[in-house]
PDB file of C-alpha atoms and ligand atoms in Angstrom:
ATOM      1  CA  MET A  17      19.403   4.265 -21.450  1.00  0.00           C
ATOM      2  CA  ALA A  18      17.169   4.171 -18.389  1.00  0.00           C
ATOM      3  CA  THR A  19      18.617   2.955 -15.093  1.00  0.00           C
ATOM      4  CA  LYS A  20      17.237   0.001 -13.129  1.00  0.00           C
ATOM      5  CA  ASP A  21      15.578   2.391 -10.624  1.00  0.00           C
ATOM      6  CA  GLU A  22      13.943   4.339 -13.467  1.00  0.00           C
ATOM      7  CA  ILE A  23      12.519   1.204 -14.971  1.00  0.00           C
ATOM      8  CA  LEU A  24      11.198   0.064 -11.565  1.00  0.00           C
ATOM      9  CA  ALA A  25       9.602   3.498 -11.053  1.00  0.00           C
ATOM     10  CA  LYS A  26       8.098   3.273 -14.537  1.00  0.00           C
ATOM     11  CA  LEU A  27       6.509  -0.070 -13.666  1.00  0.00           C
ATOM     12  CA  ALA A  28       5.008   1.293 -10.428  1.00  0.00           C
ATOM     13  CA  ASN A  29       3.722   4.274 -12.378  1.00  0.00           C
ATOM     14  CA  ALA A  30       2.080   2.079 -15.025  1.00  0.00           C
ATOM     15  CA  VAL A  31      -0.008   0.396 -12.269  1.00  0.00           C
ATOM     16  CA  VAL A  32      -0.822   3.754 -10.641  1.00  0.00           C
ATOM     17  CA  THR A  33      -1.960   5.225 -13.946  1.00  0.00           C
ATOM     18  CA  TYR A  34      -3.832   2.041 -15.080  1.00  0.00           C
ATOM     19  CA  LYS A  35      -1.717   1.660 -18.265  1.00  0.00           C
ATOM     20  CA  GLU A  36      -1.557  -2.023 -19.083  1.00  0.00           C
ATOM     21  CA  ALA A  37       0.453  -1.527 -22.253  1.00  0.00           C
ATOM     22  CA  ASP A  38       3.068   0.423 -20.324  1.00  0.00           C
ATOM     23  CA  ALA A  39       3.216  -2.159 -17.644  1.00  0.00           C
ATOM     24  CA  MET A  40       3.729  -5.005 -20.169  1.00  0.00           C
ATOM     25  CA  ALA A  41       6.314  -2.959 -22.092  1.00  0.00           C
ATOM     26  CA  GLY A  42       8.026  -2.109 -18.782  1.00  0.00           C
ATOM     27  CA  VAL A  43       8.282  -5.760 -17.834  1.00  0.00           C
ATOM     28  CA  LYS A  44       9.791  -6.559 -21.236  1.00  0.00           C
ATOM     29  CA  GLU A  45      12.320  -3.739 -20.898  1.00  0.00           C
ATOM     30  CA  ALA A  46      13.191  -4.684 -17.333  1.00  0.00           C
ATOM     31  CA  LEU A  47      13.767  -8.372 -18.317  1.00  0.00           C
ATOM     32  CA  GLU A  48      15.913  -7.318 -21.254  1.00  0.00           C
ATOM     33  CA  MET A  49      17.986  -5.207 -18.889  1.00  0.00           C
ATOM     34  CA  GLY A  50      18.522  -8.245 -16.710  1.00  0.00           C
ATOM     35  CA  ILE A  51      16.447  -7.071 -13.757  1.00  0.00           C
ATOM     36  CA  PRO A  52      15.493 -10.223 -11.776  1.00  0.00           C
ATOM     37  CA  PRO A  53      11.750 -11.069 -12.178  1.00  0.00           C
ATOM     38  CA  VAL A  54      11.292 -10.972  -8.384  1.00  0.00           C
ATOM     39  CA  ASP A  55      12.602  -7.342  -8.225  1.00  0.00           C
ATOM     40  CA  ILE A  56      10.317  -6.394 -11.115  1.00  0.00           C
ATOM     41  CA  VAL A  57       7.374  -7.592  -9.014  1.00  0.00           C
ATOM     42  CA  THR A  58       8.340  -6.592  -5.487  1.00  0.00           C
ATOM     43  CA  ARG A  59      10.248  -3.360  -6.183  1.00  0.00           C
ATOM     44  CA  GLY A  60       8.199  -2.169  -9.201  1.00  0.00           C
ATOM     45  CA  LEU A  61       4.708  -3.408  -9.691  1.00  0.00           C
ATOM     46  CA  SER A  62       3.976  -3.901  -5.937  1.00  0.00           C
ATOM     47  CA  VAL A  63       5.019  -0.322  -5.158  1.00  0.00           C
ATOM     48  CA  GLY A  64       2.365   0.775  -7.676  1.00  0.00           C
ATOM     49  CA  ILE A  65      -0.469  -1.293  -6.189  1.00  0.00           C
ATOM     50  CA  ARG A  66       0.326  -0.142  -2.690  1.00  0.00           C
ATOM     51  CA  THR A  67       0.152   3.507  -3.875  1.00  0.00           C
ATOM     52  CA  VAL A  68      -3.239   2.771  -5.371  1.00  0.00           C
ATOM     53  CA  GLY A  69      -4.236   1.201  -2.036  1.00  0.00           C
ATOM     54  CA  GLU A  70      -3.168   4.289  -0.085  1.00  0.00           C
ATOM     55  CA  ARG A  71      -5.190   6.501  -2.387  1.00  0.00           C
ATOM     56  CA  TYR A  72      -8.137   4.164  -2.038  1.00  0.00           C
ATOM     57  CA  GLY A  73      -7.757   4.490   1.752  1.00  0.00           C
ATOM     58  CA  GLN A  74      -7.757   8.248   1.441  1.00  0.00           C
ATOM     59  CA  GLY A  75     -10.936   8.179  -0.588  1.00  0.00           C
ATOM     60  CA  LYS A  76      -9.096   9.495  -3.685  1.00  0.00           C
ATOM     61  CA  VAL A  77      -9.694   6.407  -5.839  1.00  0.00           C
ATOM     62  CA  ALA A  78     -12.873   4.322  -6.271  1.00  0.00           C
ATOM     63  CA  ILE A  79     -12.956   0.517  -6.104  1.00  0.00           C
ATOM     64  CA  PRO A  80     -13.339  -0.162  -9.896  1.00  0.00           C
ATOM     65  CA  PHE A  81      -9.924   1.580 -10.351  1.00  0.00           C
ATOM     66  CA  VAL A  82      -8.371  -0.530  -7.695  1.00  0.00           C
ATOM     67  CA  MET A  83      -9.721  -3.587  -9.543  1.00  0.00           C
ATOM     68  CA  LEU A  84      -8.261  -2.252 -12.766  1.00  0.00           C
ATOM     69  CA  ALA A  85      -4.862  -1.693 -11.186  1.00  0.00           C
ATOM     70  CA  ALA A  86      -4.971  -5.133  -9.617  1.00  0.00           C
ATOM     71  CA  LYS A  87      -5.754  -6.732 -12.979  1.00  0.00           C
ATOM     72  CA  ILE A  88      -2.848  -4.964 -14.608  1.00  0.00           C
ATOM     73  CA  MET A  89      -0.534  -5.878 -11.799  1.00  0.00           C
ATOM     74  CA  ASP A  90      -1.617  -9.604 -11.990  1.00  0.00           C
ATOM     75  CA  LYS A  91      -1.022  -9.819 -15.737  1.00  0.00           C
ATOM     76  CA  ALA A  92       2.339  -8.070 -15.583  1.00  0.00           C
ATOM     77  CA  THR A  93       3.416 -10.191 -12.568  1.00  0.00           C
ATOM     78  CA  LYS A  94       2.554 -13.395 -14.417  1.00  0.00           C
ATOM     79  CA  GLU A  95       4.567 -12.272 -17.433  1.00  0.00           C
ATOM     80  CA  ALA A  96       7.635 -11.347 -15.322  1.00  0.00           C
ATOM     81  CA  LEU A  97       7.633 -14.555 -13.276  1.00  0.00           C
ATOM     82  CA  SER A  98       6.963 -16.773 -16.231  1.00  0.00           C
ATOM     83  CA  LYS A  99      10.451 -15.833 -17.520  1.00  0.00           C
ATOM     84  CA  VAL A 100      12.265 -17.526 -14.714  1.00  0.00           C
ATOM     85  CA  PRO A 101      14.175 -20.131 -16.701  1.00  0.00           C
ATOM     86  CA  ALA A 102      13.117 -23.748 -16.196  1.00  0.00           C
ATOM     87  CA  ASP A 103      16.722 -24.801 -15.616  1.00  0.00           C
ATOM     88  CA  GLN A 104      16.842 -22.600 -12.590  1.00  0.00           C
ATOM     89  CA  MET A 105      14.164 -24.742 -10.968  1.00  0.00           C
ATOM     90  CA  PRO A 106      15.998 -27.095  -8.583  1.00  0.00           C
ATOM     91  CA  LYS A 107      14.549 -30.275  -7.048  1.00  0.00           C
ATOM     92  CA  PRO A 108      11.685 -29.282  -4.712  1.00  0.00           C
ATOM     93  CA  LEU A 109      12.999 -28.023  -1.436  1.00  0.00           C
ATOM     94  CA  ALA A 110       9.622 -28.671   0.128  1.00  0.00           C
ATOM     95  CA  THR A 111       5.957 -28.921  -0.816  1.00  0.00           C
ATOM     96  CA  MET A 112       3.723 -26.082   0.107  1.00  0.00           C
ATOM     97  CA  VAL A 113       0.002 -25.482   0.078  1.00  0.00           C
ATOM     98  CA  ILE A 114      -0.927 -21.816  -0.016  1.00  0.00           C
ATOM     99  CA  GLY A 115      -4.058 -19.707  -0.266  1.00  0.00           C
ATOM    100  CA  THR A 116      -5.895 -16.672   0.941  1.00  0.00           C
ATOM    101  CA  VAL A 117      -8.148 -17.394   3.975  1.00  0.00           C
ATOM    102  CA  GLU A 118     -11.863 -17.773   3.989  1.00  0.00           C
ATOM    103  CA  GLY A 119     -13.885 -14.625   3.426  1.00  0.00           C
ATOM    104  CA  ASP A 120     -10.958 -12.842   1.752  1.00  0.00           C
ATOM    105  CA  ILE A 121     -10.660 -12.426  -2.016  1.00  0.00           C
ATOM    106  CA  HIS A 122      -7.295 -10.578  -2.034  1.00  0.00           C
ATOM    107  CA  ASP A 123      -5.040 -13.050  -3.894  1.00  0.00           C
ATOM    108  CA  LEU A 124      -2.394 -10.861  -5.537  1.00  0.00           C
ATOM    109  CA  GLY A 125      -0.034 -11.438  -2.642  1.00  0.00           C
ATOM    110  CA  SER A 126      -0.598 -15.190  -2.344  1.00  0.00           C
ATOM    111  CA  ASN A 127      -0.216 -15.527  -6.082  1.00  0.00           C
ATOM    112  CA  ILE A 128       3.104 -13.781  -5.909  1.00  0.00           C
ATOM    113  CA  VAL A 129       4.224 -15.978  -3.022  1.00  0.00           C
ATOM    114  CA  SER A 130       3.129 -19.008  -5.047  1.00  0.00           C
ATOM    115  CA  ALA A 131       5.020 -17.949  -8.128  1.00  0.00           C
ATOM    116  CA  VAL A 132       8.176 -16.850  -6.343  1.00  0.00           C
ATOM    117  CA  PHE A 133       8.298 -19.937  -4.138  1.00  0.00           C
ATOM    118  CA  SER A 134       7.782 -22.137  -7.236  1.00  0.00           C
ATOM    119  CA  ALA A 135      10.573 -20.338  -9.014  1.00  0.00           C
ATOM    120  CA  SER A 136      12.785 -20.810  -5.940  1.00  0.00           C
ATOM    121  CA  GLY A 137      12.468 -24.609  -5.727  1.00  0.00           C
ATOM    122  CA  PHE A 138       9.254 -25.210  -3.847  1.00  0.00           C
ATOM    123  CA  LYS A 139       6.477 -27.409  -5.152  1.00  0.00           C
ATOM    124  CA  VAL A 140       3.456 -25.200  -4.668  1.00  0.00           C
ATOM    125  CA  TYR A 141      -0.262 -25.930  -4.648  1.00  0.00           C
ATOM    126  CA  ASN A 142      -2.053 -22.590  -4.841  1.00  0.00           C
ATOM    127  CA  LEU A 143      -5.641 -22.853  -3.656  1.00  0.00           C
ATOM    128  CA  GLY A 144      -6.553 -19.307  -4.597  1.00  0.00           C
ATOM    129  CA  HIS A 145      -8.750 -17.152  -2.444  1.00  0.00           C
ATOM    130  CA  ASP A 146     -11.554 -17.629   0.041  1.00  0.00           C
ATOM    131  CA  VAL A 147     -10.076 -20.904   1.205  1.00  0.00           C
ATOM    132  CA  SER A 148     -11.661 -22.600   4.215  1.00  0.00           C
ATOM    133  CA  PRO A 149      -9.460 -24.124   6.927  1.00  0.00           C
ATOM    134  CA  ASP A 150     -10.792 -27.555   6.069  1.00  0.00           C
ATOM    135  CA  THR A 151      -9.782 -27.067   2.402  1.00  0.00           C
ATOM    136  CA  PHE A 152      -6.218 -26.111   3.436  1.00  0.00           C
ATOM    137  CA  ILE A 153      -5.924 -29.157   5.618  1.00  0.00           C
ATOM    138  CA  LYS A 154      -7.574 -31.590   3.155  1.00  0.00           C
ATOM    139  CA  LYS A 155      -5.154 -30.465   0.375  1.00  0.00           C
ATOM    140  CA  ALA A 156      -2.075 -30.553   2.582  1.00  0.00           C
ATOM    141  CA  GLU A 157      -2.892 -34.097   3.636  1.00  0.00           C
ATOM    142  CA  GLU A 158      -3.714 -35.166   0.070  1.00  0.00           C
ATOM    143  CA  VAL A 159      -0.407 -33.918  -1.470  1.00  0.00           C
ATOM    144  CA  GLY A 160       1.769 -34.797   1.513  1.00  0.00           C
ATOM    145  CA  ALA A 161       2.744 -31.114   2.055  1.00  0.00           C
ATOM    146  CA  ASP A 162       5.524 -30.006   4.312  1.00  0.00           C
ATOM    147  CA  MET A 163       4.214 -26.470   4.723  1.00  0.00           C
ATOM    148  CA  ILE A 164       0.946 -24.508   4.773  1.00  0.00           C
ATOM    149  CA  GLY A 165       0.850 -20.768   3.933  1.00  0.00           C
ATOM    150  CA  ALA A 166      -2.135 -18.613   4.752  1.00  0.00           C
ATOM    151  CA  SER A 167      -2.567 -15.090   3.551  1.00  0.00           C
ATOM    152  CA  ALA A 168      -4.991 -12.486   5.013  1.00  0.00           C
ATOM    153  CA  LEU A 169      -5.463  -8.909   3.920  1.00  0.00           C
ATOM    154  CA  MET A 170      -8.286  -7.656   6.065  1.00  0.00           C
ATOM    155  CA  THR A 171      -8.621  -7.147   9.793  1.00  0.00           C
ATOM    156  CA  ASN A 172     -11.789  -9.225   9.806  1.00  0.00           C
ATOM    157  CA  THR A 173     -10.229 -12.173   7.999  1.00  0.00           C
ATOM    158  CA  LEU A 174      -7.035 -12.263   9.988  1.00  0.00           C
ATOM    159  CA  GLN A 175      -8.761 -14.449  12.618  1.00  0.00           C
ATOM    160  CA  GLN A 176      -8.999 -17.143  10.046  1.00  0.00           C
ATOM    161  CA  GLN A 177      -5.222 -17.712  10.345  1.00  0.00           C
ATOM    162  CA  LYS A 178      -5.825 -18.549  14.010  1.00  0.00           C
ATOM    163  CA  ILE A 179      -8.822 -20.771  13.189  1.00  0.00           C
ATOM    164  CA  LEU A 180      -6.631 -22.744  10.755  1.00  0.00           C
ATOM    165  CA  GLY A 181      -3.798 -23.063  13.310  1.00  0.00           C
ATOM    166  CA  ASP A 182      -6.333 -24.242  15.975  1.00  0.00           C
ATOM    167  CA  LYS A 183      -7.897 -26.756  13.601  1.00  0.00           C
ATOM    168  CA  LEU A 184      -4.472 -28.223  12.766  1.00  0.00           C
ATOM    169  CA  ALA A 185      -3.738 -28.517  16.472  1.00  0.00           C
ATOM    170  CA  LYS A 186      -7.145 -30.042  17.251  1.00  0.00           C
ATOM    171  CA  GLN A 187      -6.596 -32.704  14.537  1.00  0.00           C
ATOM    172  CA  GLY A 188      -3.076 -33.509  15.920  1.00  0.00           C
ATOM    173  CA  LEU A 189      -1.527 -32.143  12.733  1.00  0.00           C
ATOM    174  CA  ARG A 190       0.041 -28.890  14.007  1.00  0.00           C
ATOM    175  CA  GLU A 191       3.559 -30.343  14.321  1.00  0.00           C
ATOM    176  CA  LYS A 192       3.359 -32.166  10.987  1.00  0.00           C
ATOM    177  CA  TYR A 193       3.390 -28.900   9.044  1.00  0.00           C
ATOM    178  CA  ILE A 194       5.456 -25.739   8.907  1.00  0.00           C
ATOM    179  CA  TYR A 195       2.770 -23.094   9.258  1.00  0.00           C
ATOM    180  CA  LEU A 196       3.495 -19.689   7.714  1.00  0.00           C
ATOM    181  CA  VAL A 197       1.259 -16.680   7.715  1.00  0.00           C
ATOM    182  CA  GLY A 198       1.416 -13.422   5.761  1.00  0.00           C
ATOM    183  CA  GLY A 199      -0.447 -10.705   3.907  1.00  0.00           C
ATOM    184  CA  GLY A 200      -1.036  -7.029   4.296  1.00  0.00           C
ATOM    185  CA  ALA A 201      -3.356  -7.257   7.360  1.00  0.00           C
ATOM    186  CA  PHE A 202      -0.680  -8.953   9.336  1.00  0.00           C
ATOM    187  CA  PRO A 203       0.062  -7.024  12.550  1.00  0.00           C
ATOM    188  CA  GLY A 204       3.485  -8.538  13.352  1.00  0.00           C
ATOM    189  CA  ALA A 205       5.461 -11.032  15.407  1.00  0.00           C
ATOM    190  CA  GLU A 206       3.032 -10.878  18.360  1.00  0.00           C
ATOM    191  CA  TRP A 207       0.215 -12.224  16.215  1.00  0.00           C
ATOM    192  CA  CYS A 208       2.524 -14.987  14.929  1.00  0.00           C
ATOM    193  CA  GLU A 209       3.257 -15.986  18.439  1.00  0.00           C
ATOM    194  CA  GLU A 210      -0.362 -15.720  19.560  1.00  0.00           C
ATOM    195  CA  ILE A 211      -1.563 -18.127  16.923  1.00  0.00           C
ATOM    196  CA  GLY A 212       1.472 -20.396  17.203  1.00  0.00           C
ATOM    197  CA  ALA A 213       2.590 -20.096  13.589  1.00  0.00           C
ATOM    198  CA  ASP A 214       6.167 -21.003  12.667  1.00  0.00           C
ATOM    199  CA  GLY A 215       6.872 -17.804  10.856  1.00  0.00           C
ATOM    200  CA  PHE A 216       5.395 -14.771   9.116  1.00  0.00           C
ATOM    201  CA  ALA A 217       6.214 -12.256   6.413  1.00  0.00           C
ATOM    202  CA  THR A 218       4.731  -9.141   4.852  1.00  0.00           C
ATOM    203  CA  ASP A 219       7.118  -9.408   1.962  1.00  0.00           C
ATOM    204  CA  VAL A 220       7.775 -12.373  -0.332  1.00  0.00           C
ATOM    205  CA  THR A 221      11.547 -12.136  -0.149  1.00  0.00           C
ATOM    206  CA  ILE A 222      11.516 -12.305   3.604  1.00  0.00           C
ATOM    207  CA  GLY A 223       8.907 -15.003   3.468  1.00  0.00           C
ATOM    208  CA  LEU A 224      11.224 -17.054   1.286  1.00  0.00           C
ATOM    209  CA  GLU A 225      14.058 -16.727   3.745  1.00  0.00           C
ATOM    210  CA  VAL A 226      11.804 -17.660   6.634  1.00  0.00           C
ATOM    211  CA  ALA A 227      10.483 -20.685   4.736  1.00  0.00           C
ATOM    212  CA  LYS A 228      13.953 -21.920   3.849  1.00  0.00           C
ATOM    213  CA  LYS A 229      15.073 -21.506   7.384  1.00  0.00           C
ATOM    214  CA  CYS A 230      12.069 -23.521   8.694  1.00  0.00           C
ATOM    215  CA  VAL A 231      12.720 -26.316   6.145  1.00  0.00           C
ATOM    216  CA  ALA A 232      16.412 -26.470   7.080  1.00  0.00           C
ATOM    217  CA  GLU A 233      15.510 -26.688  10.803  1.00  0.00           C
ATOM    218  CA  ARG A 234      12.982 -29.492  10.092  1.00  0.00           C
ATOM    219  CA  LYS A 235      15.595 -31.422   8.114  1.00  0.00           C
ATOM    220  CA  LYS A 236      18.086 -31.096  11.008  1.00  0.00           C
ATOM    221  CA  GLN A 237      15.462 -32.399  13.422  1.00  0.00           C
ATOM    222  CA  THR A 238      14.592 -35.418  11.311  1.00  0.00           C
ATOM    223  CA  ASN A 239      18.222 -36.399  10.527  1.00  0.00           C
TER     224      ASN A 239
HETATM  225  C1  LIG B 319      -5.840  -4.676  -4.704  1.00  0.00           C
HETATM  226  C2  LIG B 319      -6.861  -4.543  -3.561  1.00  0.00           C
HETATM  227  C3  LIG B 319      -8.145  -5.056  -3.742  1.00  0.00           C
HETATM  228  C4  LIG B 319      -8.555  -5.802  -5.007  1.00  0.00           C
HETATM  229  C5  LIG B 319      -8.076  -7.317  -4.844  1.00  0.00           C
HETATM  230  C6  LIG B 319      -7.666  -7.977  -6.137  1.00  0.00           C
HETATM  231  C7  LIG B 319      -6.984  -9.289  -5.926  1.00  0.00           C
HETATM  232  N1  LIG B 319      -7.226 -10.146  -6.832  1.00  0.00           N
HETATM  233  O1  LIG B 319      -6.279  -9.522  -4.922  1.00  0.00           O
HETATM  234  C8  LIG B 319     -10.109  -5.624  -4.988  1.00  0.00           C
HETATM  235  C9  LIG B 319     -10.473  -4.425  -5.748  1.00  0.00           C
HETATM  236  C10 LIG B 319     -10.893  -6.812  -5.591  1.00  0.00           C
HETATM  237  C11 LIG B 319     -10.301  -5.435  -3.438  1.00  0.00           C
HETATM  238  C12 LIG B 319     -11.493  -5.742  -2.863  1.00  0.00           C
HETATM  239  C13 LIG B 319     -11.770  -5.427  -1.544  1.00  0.00           C
HETATM  240  N2  LIG B 319     -10.926  -4.768  -0.712  1.00  0.00           N
HETATM  241 CO1  LIG B 319      -9.065  -4.395  -1.051  1.00  0.00          CO
HETATM  242  N3  LIG B 319      -7.371  -3.765  -1.357  1.00  0.00           N
HETATM  243  C14 LIG B 319      -6.490  -3.911  -2.363  1.00  0.00           C
HETATM  244  C15 LIG B 319      -5.180  -3.148  -2.025  1.00  0.00           C
HETATM  245  C16 LIG B 319      -5.220  -1.851  -2.749  1.00  0.00           C
HETATM  246  C17 LIG B 319      -3.864  -3.858  -2.317  1.00  0.00           C
HETATM  247  C18 LIG B 319      -3.693  -5.278  -1.769  1.00  0.00           C
HETATM  248  C19 LIG B 319      -2.560  -5.982  -2.512  1.00  0.00           C
HETATM  249  O2  LIG B 319      -2.845  -6.763  -3.400  1.00  0.00           O
HETATM  250  N4  LIG B 319      -1.349  -5.634  -2.123  1.00  0.00           N
HETATM  251  C20 LIG B 319      -0.179  -6.012  -2.898  1.00  0.00           C
HETATM  252  C21 LIG B 319       0.228  -7.477  -2.468  1.00  0.00           C
HETATM  253  C22 LIG B 319       1.393  -7.888  -3.332  1.00  0.00           C
HETATM  254  O3  LIG B 319       0.655  -7.362  -1.111  1.00  0.00           O
HETATM  255  P1  LIG B 319       0.352  -8.416   0.008  1.00  0.00           P
HETATM  256  O4  LIG B 319      -0.938  -9.084  -0.200  1.00  0.00           O
HETATM  257  O5  LIG B 319       0.645  -7.811   1.322  1.00  0.00           O
HETATM  258  O6  LIG B 319       1.389  -9.625  -0.254  1.00  0.00           O
HETATM  259  C23 LIG B 319       2.809  -9.559  -0.027  1.00  0.00           C
HETATM  260  C24 LIG B 319       3.193  -9.915   1.398  1.00  0.00           C
HETATM  261  O7  LIG B 319       2.196  -9.613   2.364  1.00  0.00           O
HETATM  262  C25 LIG B 319       3.561 -11.358   1.375  1.00  0.00           C
HETATM  263  N5  LIG B 319       2.505 -12.381   1.593  1.00  0.00           N
HETATM  264  C26 LIG B 319       1.227 -12.385   1.229  1.00  0.00           C
HETATM  265  N6  LIG B 319       0.653 -13.528   1.546  1.00  0.00           N
HETATM  266  C27 LIG B 319       1.566 -14.271   2.138  1.00  0.00           C
HETATM  267  C28 LIG B 319       1.467 -15.546   2.672  1.00  0.00           C
HETATM  268  C29 LIG B 319       2.576 -16.117   3.286  1.00  0.00           C
HETATM  269  C30 LIG B 319       2.445 -17.485   3.836  1.00  0.00           C
HETATM  270  C31 LIG B 319       3.805 -15.390   3.313  1.00  0.00           C
HETATM  271  C32 LIG B 319       4.962 -16.018   3.942  1.00  0.00           C
HETATM  272  C33 LIG B 319       3.897 -14.141   2.774  1.00  0.00           C
HETATM  273  C34 LIG B 319       2.757 -13.569   2.182  1.00  0.00           C
HETATM  274  O8  LIG B 319       4.064 -11.551   0.044  1.00  0.00           O
HETATM  275  C35 LIG B 319       3.371 -10.688  -0.864  1.00  0.00           C
HETATM  276  C36 LIG B 319       4.375 -10.163  -1.869  1.00  0.00           C
HETATM  277  O9  LIG B 319       5.440  -9.414  -1.289  1.00  0.00           O
HETATM  278  C37 LIG B 319      -5.276  -3.036  -0.457  1.00  0.00           C
HETATM  279  C38 LIG B 319      -4.622  -1.771   0.177  1.00  0.00           C
HETATM  280  C39 LIG B 319      -3.178  -2.090   0.675  1.00  0.00           C
HETATM  281  N7  LIG B 319      -2.444  -1.102   0.840  1.00  0.00           N
HETATM  282  O10 LIG B 319      -2.871  -3.199   0.968  1.00  0.00           O
HETATM  283  C40 LIG B 319      -6.828  -2.987  -0.236  1.00  0.00           C
HETATM  284  C41 LIG B 319      -7.397  -3.479   1.093  1.00  0.00           C
HETATM  285  C42 LIG B 319      -6.641  -4.717   1.590  1.00  0.00           C
HETATM  286  N8  LIG B 319      -8.775  -3.789   0.708  1.00  0.00           N
HETATM  287  C43 LIG B 319      -9.606  -3.512   1.599  1.00  0.00           C
HETATM  288  C44 LIG B 319     -11.061  -3.695   1.502  1.00  0.00           C
HETATM  289  C45 LIG B 319     -11.863  -3.227   2.694  1.00  0.00           C
HETATM  290  C46 LIG B 319     -11.620  -4.417   0.444  1.00  0.00           C
HETATM  291  C47 LIG B 319     -13.079  -4.679   0.214  1.00  0.00           C
HETATM  292  C48 LIG B 319     -13.861  -5.204   1.451  1.00  0.00           C
HETATM  293  C49 LIG B 319     -13.685  -3.422  -0.405  1.00  0.00           C
HETATM  294  C50 LIG B 319     -15.186  -3.400  -0.610  1.00  0.00           C
HETATM  295  N9  LIG B 319     -15.799  -2.487   0.089  1.00  0.00           N
HETATM  296  O11 LIG B 319     -15.690  -4.247  -1.340  1.00  0.00           O
HETATM  297  C51 LIG B 319     -13.021  -5.782  -0.859  1.00  0.00           C
HETATM  298  C52 LIG B 319     -12.782  -7.237  -0.281  1.00  0.00           C
HETATM  299  C53 LIG B 319     -13.844  -8.178  -0.303  1.00  0.00           C
HETATM  300  C54 LIG B 319     -13.408  -9.502   0.246  1.00  0.00           C
HETATM  301  N10 LIG B 319     -14.349 -10.271   0.798  1.00  0.00           N
HETATM  302  O12 LIG B 319     -12.271  -9.880   0.291  1.00  0.00           O
HETATM  303  C55 LIG B 319      -8.910  -2.849   2.841  1.00  0.00           C
HETATM  304  C56 LIG B 319      -8.871  -3.801   4.067  1.00  0.00           C
HETATM  305  C57 LIG B 319      -9.028  -2.996   5.347  1.00  0.00           C
HETATM  306  C58 LIG B 319      -8.806  -3.816   6.555  1.00  0.00           C
HETATM  307  N11 LIG B 319      -7.785  -3.476   7.286  1.00  0.00           N
HETATM  308  O13 LIG B 319      -9.519  -4.733   6.853  1.00  0.00           O
HETATM  309  C59 LIG B 319      -7.542  -2.419   2.254  1.00  0.00           C
HETATM  310  C60 LIG B 319      -6.422  -2.390   3.216  1.00  0.00           C
HETATM  311  C61 LIG B 319      -7.801  -0.940   1.642  1.00  0.00           C
HETATM  312  C62 LIG B 319      -8.094   0.080   2.705  1.00  0.00           C
HETATM  313  N12 LIG B 319      -7.083   0.863   2.944  1.00  0.00           N
HETATM  314  O14 LIG B 319      -9.155   0.166   3.227  1.00  0.00           O
HETATM  315  N13 LIG B 319      -9.204  -4.975  -2.919  1.00  0.00           N
END
């Protein structure tokens, strides 16, 4: 019988070799083995899409193949995360509005954050990709969100995270929300500080810890 590491490697390989059937079969096998859905996504499928990305960066893979790998990853991710049992969904810890910033169509990461946060007790409104700062704010106000999450994957869309933070501040709403930023283009803690966000993550597991910590701090302040 295959080990957990072997199954995770198989999942990554299915994305790298564009084999949807292998990815779906791998997810099934992994779930049957009791591998947590989040590990299937972050330690298996995500490793594969990052490898494809590296190859694209090196000019070894053309964009249609990146799209194909992304499609497979998306389908397999949805399948894995849909298996989180409903009874493991506690009362919402907080309400979050998330999306990928304006001008950026990369939404695999924000979709993962949305699914994992939902499965971990957050009520999440996922606005998808190419989301303008005004749309983030309008939705957050409409649903009474506690938290806004903005993802950016490209150097030229990173600035949108600052624009959103500045707009919140200008409208006197900055303190009302926990503002988290993330995504592959994220350069680190310095950027987080520069734009005045409450936290950042380039990995969903860390993002979840940061979010929970921010929520706990808010609760302490309001009690
Ligand atoms: C898949 C992919 C695509 C797919 C996107 C499919 C989709 N639906 O998302 C397609 C093929 C469509 C695509 C298109 C393009 N892409 Co592209 N793409 C990638 C690739 C290979 C992987 C990105 C990805 O999905 N990673 C996996 C996810 C899971 O990781 P993630 O987003 O970082 O998310 C995790 C964490 O960051 C965190 N997180 C994410 N968001 C948030 C938010 C919060 C609040 C928190 C707390 C945490 C968090 O949790 C997630 C899970 O752990 C990267 C290369 C790479 N290595 O990153 C290039 C890359 C991002 N793309 C790039 C480019 C240039 C483009 C195009 C402009 C190409 C073109 N010439 O058309 C277009 C974009 C057009 C546009 N306007 O947006 C460049 C960007 C370069 C740069 N530095 O600016 C990269 C880096 C490739 C490269 N090496 O050149 N791309």
